[in-house]
Amino acid sequence: MSDSDIKFYYFNLQARGELTRLIFAAAGRSYEDIRFGFDTWPEYKPKMILGQCPVLEFADGTQIPQSLTVARYVAREAGLAGSDNLESAKIDAVVDTQRDVNEVFYGKVFFEKDEAKKAEEMEKFLTETLVKHVENLGKLKKAYSTNESYFVGNKLSWADLFVFQSIQILLKAVPQVQGKFGDQFKPLFDAINGNDKIKAYLDARPETDF
């Protein structure tokens, strides 16, 4: 993966595109970060292989769609997807576990338009779903990690970045979840925020709604 050959297309949002940007940042890899607004999306949509984004594009025009597929590919190329197949599977297990709860939050809470139902689903999410999720992540970390900071082994992986980014977005959208995580994720957050390459990206990235 030649740095100069890569273009990454996504809205000027974090949402489904930020994980890949964080992976690029952690790896110190350069790429063309093509951001656009909803007003200019119609110009890009016909050029995307599935008419959706994010999309990773190579110099020969090859496009890879689907947010986690793109993130996984970039992580593999950057050495952030495990040292062997078993470690990669452990990383994928953490990613899929986080994805499950993300889908519940966005599908049943965040985008719910009926306010009464939204309040009901939010209560269930905070008191049941999120509590169980934190427990599940703890189980995976206990089984797979060899240090206090990272989920798998003793070094940063894209699973760590996915959990980090997911929690950050959740905290911004629902500040009252702050106390639900306890100190369990503090070592991870400290490690990521203390990474010079990631910190430089976080300090420089555009401010967006979510």
Coordinates of C-alpha atoms in Angstrom, one line a residue:
M1 CA 0.0 0.0 0.0
S2 CA 1.9 3.1 -1.3
D3 CA 1.0 6.1 0.8
S4 CA 0.8 8.4 -2.2
D5 CA -1.7 6.2 -4.0
I6 CA -4.4 6.2 -1.3
K7 CA -7.5 8.3 -1.2
F8 CA -10.1 8.1 1.5
Y9 CA -13.6 9.4 0.8
Y10 CA -16.0 10.3 3.6
F11 CA -18.2 13.1 4.9
N12 CA -16.6 15.7 7.1
L13 CA -17.7 13.8 10.1
Q14 CA -16.2 11.2 12.4
A15 CA -19.0 8.6 12.4
R16 CA -18.1 5.6 10.2
G17 CA -14.9 7.2 8.8
E18 CA -12.9 8.1 11.8
L19 CA -11.7 4.6 12.7
T20 CA -9.8 4.4 9.4
R21 CA -8.4 7.9 9.9
L22 CA -7.2 6.9 13.4
I23 CA -5.5 3.8 12.0
F24 CA -3.7 5.9 9.4
A25 CA -2.6 8.3 12.1
A26 CA -1.4 5.6 14.5
A27 CA 0.7 4.1 11.6
G28 CA 2.1 7.4 10.5
R29 CA 0.9 6.8 7.0
S30 CA 0.0 9.6 4.6
Y31 CA -3.1 9.5 2.5
E32 CA -5.5 11.9 0.8
D33 CA -8.3 12.6 3.2
I34 CA -11.2 13.7 1.0
R35 CA -14.0 15.1 3.1
F36 CA -17.2 16.6 1.8
G37 CA -20.5 17.9 3.1
F38 CA -24.0 16.6 2.5
D39 CA -24.5 19.4 0.0
T40 CA -21.7 18.1 -2.3
W41 CA -22.3 14.4 -1.7
P42 CA -24.4 14.1 -4.9
E43 CA -21.2 15.0 -6.9
Y44 CA -19.3 12.1 -5.3
K45 CA -22.0 9.5 -5.0
P46 CA -22.0 8.4 -8.7
K47 CA -18.3 7.9 -8.5
M48 CA -18.4 5.5 -5.5
I49 CA -18.6 1.8 -6.3
L50 CA -21.7 1.2 -4.3
G51 CA -23.0 4.7 -4.2
Q52 CA -22.1 5.0 -0.5
C53 CA -19.1 5.9 1.6
P54 CA -16.6 5.5 3.2
V55 CA -14.5 4.3 0.3
L56 CA -10.8 3.7 0.0
E57 CA -9.4 4.3 -3.5
F58 CA -6.1 3.2 -5.1
A59 CA -4.1 4.8 -7.9
D60 CA -5.5 2.3 -10.4
G61 CA -9.0 3.3 -9.6
T62 CA -9.8 0.2 -7.5
Q63 CA -12.3 1.0 -4.7
I64 CA -12.9 -0.8 -1.4
P65 CA -16.3 0.1 0.3
Q66 CA -17.7 -0.8 3.7
S67 CA -16.3 1.0 6.8
L68 CA -14.9 -2.0 8.7
T69 CA -13.6 -3.7 5.6
V70 CA -11.6 -0.6 4.9
A71 CA -10.4 -0.2 8.5
R72 CA -9.4 -3.9 8.6
Y73 CA -7.4 -3.7 5.4
V74 CA -5.6 -0.5 6.4
A75 CA -4.9 -2.0 9.9
R76 CA -3.4 -5.2 8.3
E77 CA -1.2 -3.1 6.0
A78 CA -0.1 -1.0 8.9
G79 CA 0.7 -3.8 11.3
L80 CA -2.2 -3.1 13.6
A81 CA -4.2 -6.3 13.0
G82 CA -2.3 -8.9 14.9
S83 CA 1.0 -10.8 14.5
D84 CA -0.7 -14.1 13.4
N85 CA -4.2 -15.4 12.5
L86 CA -5.1 -16.2 16.1
E87 CA -4.2 -12.7 17.3
S88 CA -6.1 -11.3 14.3
A89 CA -9.2 -13.3 15.3
K90 CA -9.0 -12.0 18.9
I91 CA -8.8 -8.5 17.6
D92 CA -11.8 -9.2 15.3
A93 CA -13.8 -10.5 18.3
V94 CA -13.2 -7.2 20.2
V95 CA -14.2 -5.3 17.1
D96 CA -17.4 -7.3 16.5
T97 CA -18.4 -7.0 20.2
Q98 CA -18.1 -3.3 20.0
R99 CA -19.9 -3.2 16.7
D100 CA -22.8 -5.1 18.2
V101 CA -23.4 -2.4 20.9
N102 CA -22.9 0.4 18.4
E103 CA -25.6 -1.0 16.2
V104 CA -28.0 -1.2 19.2
F105 CA -27.3 2.4 20.1
Y106 CA -27.7 3.9 16.7
G107 CA -30.5 1.6 15.6
K108 CA -32.7 1.8 18.6
V109 CA -31.7 5.0 20.4
F110 CA -29.8 7.6 18.5
F111 CA -31.9 7.6 15.3
E112 CA -35.3 6.9 17.0
K113 CA -37.7 9.7 16.1
D114 CA -40.5 8.8 18.6
E115 CA -39.4 10.6 21.7
A116 CA -41.3 8.3 24.1
K117 CA -39.8 5.2 22.6
K118 CA -36.4 6.8 22.4
A119 CA -36.5 7.5 26.2
E120 CA -37.6 4.0 26.8
E121 CA -34.8 2.5 24.7
M122 CA -32.2 4.9 26.2
E123 CA -33.1 3.7 29.7
K124 CA -32.7 0.1 28.6
F125 CA -29.5 0.9 26.8
L126 CA -28.0 2.6 29.9
T127 CA -29.1 0.1 32.5
E128 CA -28.9 -3.2 30.6
T129 CA -27.1 -3.1 27.2
L130 CA -24.2 -0.9 28.1
V131 CA -23.6 -2.7 31.5
K132 CA -23.4 -6.1 29.8
H133 CA -21.2 -4.6 27.1
V134 CA -18.7 -3.3 29.5
E135 CA -18.6 -6.7 31.2
N136 CA -18.1 -8.4 27.9
L137 CA -15.2 -6.2 26.9
G138 CA -13.7 -6.8 30.3
K139 CA -13.9 -10.6 29.7
L140 CA -12.2 -10.3 26.3
K141 CA -9.4 -8.1 27.7
K142 CA -8.8 -10.4 30.6
A143 CA -8.5 -13.4 28.2
Y144 CA -6.5 -11.7 25.4
S145 CA -4.4 -8.9 26.9
T146 CA -0.9 -9.2 28.4
N147 CA -0.8 -5.7 29.7
E148 CA -3.3 -3.2 31.2
S149 CA -3.6 -0.9 28.3
Y150 CA -4.5 -2.9 25.2
F151 CA -7.2 -5.5 24.4
V152 CA -4.9 -8.0 22.6
G153 CA -1.3 -8.8 23.5
N154 CA 0.8 -6.0 24.6
K155 CA 0.6 -3.5 21.7
L156 CA -1.9 -1.2 20.0
S157 CA -4.3 -2.7 17.5
W158 CA -7.2 -1.4 15.5
A159 CA -9.6 -3.0 18.1
D160 CA -8.3 -0.5 20.7
L161 CA -8.8 2.4 18.3
F162 CA -12.4 1.2 17.5
V163 CA -13.3 0.9 21.2
F164 CA -11.7 4.3 21.9
Q165 CA -13.5 6.0 19.1
S166 CA -16.9 4.4 19.8
I167 CA -16.7 5.4 23.5
Q168 CA -15.7 8.9 22.5
I169 CA -18.7 9.3 20.2
L170 CA -21.0 7.8 22.8
L171 CA -19.8 10.2 25.5
K172 CA -20.4 13.1 23.2
A173 CA -23.9 11.9 22.3
V174 CA -24.9 10.8 25.8
P175 CA -22.8 12.5 28.5
Q176 CA -24.5 10.5 31.2
V177 CA -22.8 7.3 30.2
Q178 CA -19.5 8.7 31.7
G179 CA -20.0 6.8 35.0
K180 CA -20.8 3.5 33.2
F181 CA -17.3 2.7 32.3
G182 CA -15.6 3.2 35.6
D183 CA -11.8 3.2 35.4
Q184 CA -11.7 0.1 33.2
F185 CA -10.8 2.0 30.1
K186 CA -8.5 4.6 31.6
P187 CA -5.3 2.8 30.7
L188 CA -6.4 2.4 27.1
F189 CA -7.4 6.1 26.8
D190 CA -4.1 7.2 28.4
A191 CA -2.1 5.0 26.0
I192 CA -3.9 6.3 22.9
N193 CA -3.9 9.9 24.0
G194 CA -0.3 9.6 24.9
N195 CA 0.6 8.3 21.4
D196 CA 2.4 11.2 19.7
K197 CA 1.1 10.4 16.2
I198 CA -2.5 9.9 17.3
K199 CA -2.3 13.0 19.5
A200 CA -1.1 15.1 16.6
Y201 CA -4.0 13.9 14.5
L202 CA -6.6 14.5 17.3
D203 CA -5.3 18.0 17.9
A204 CA -5.5 18.9 14.2
R205 CA -8.6 17.2 13.0
P206 CA -11.6 19.4 12.1
E207 CA -14.4 19.9 14.7
T208 CA -17.5 18.1 13.7
D209 CA -20.9 17.4 15.2
F210 CA -20.3 13.6 15.5

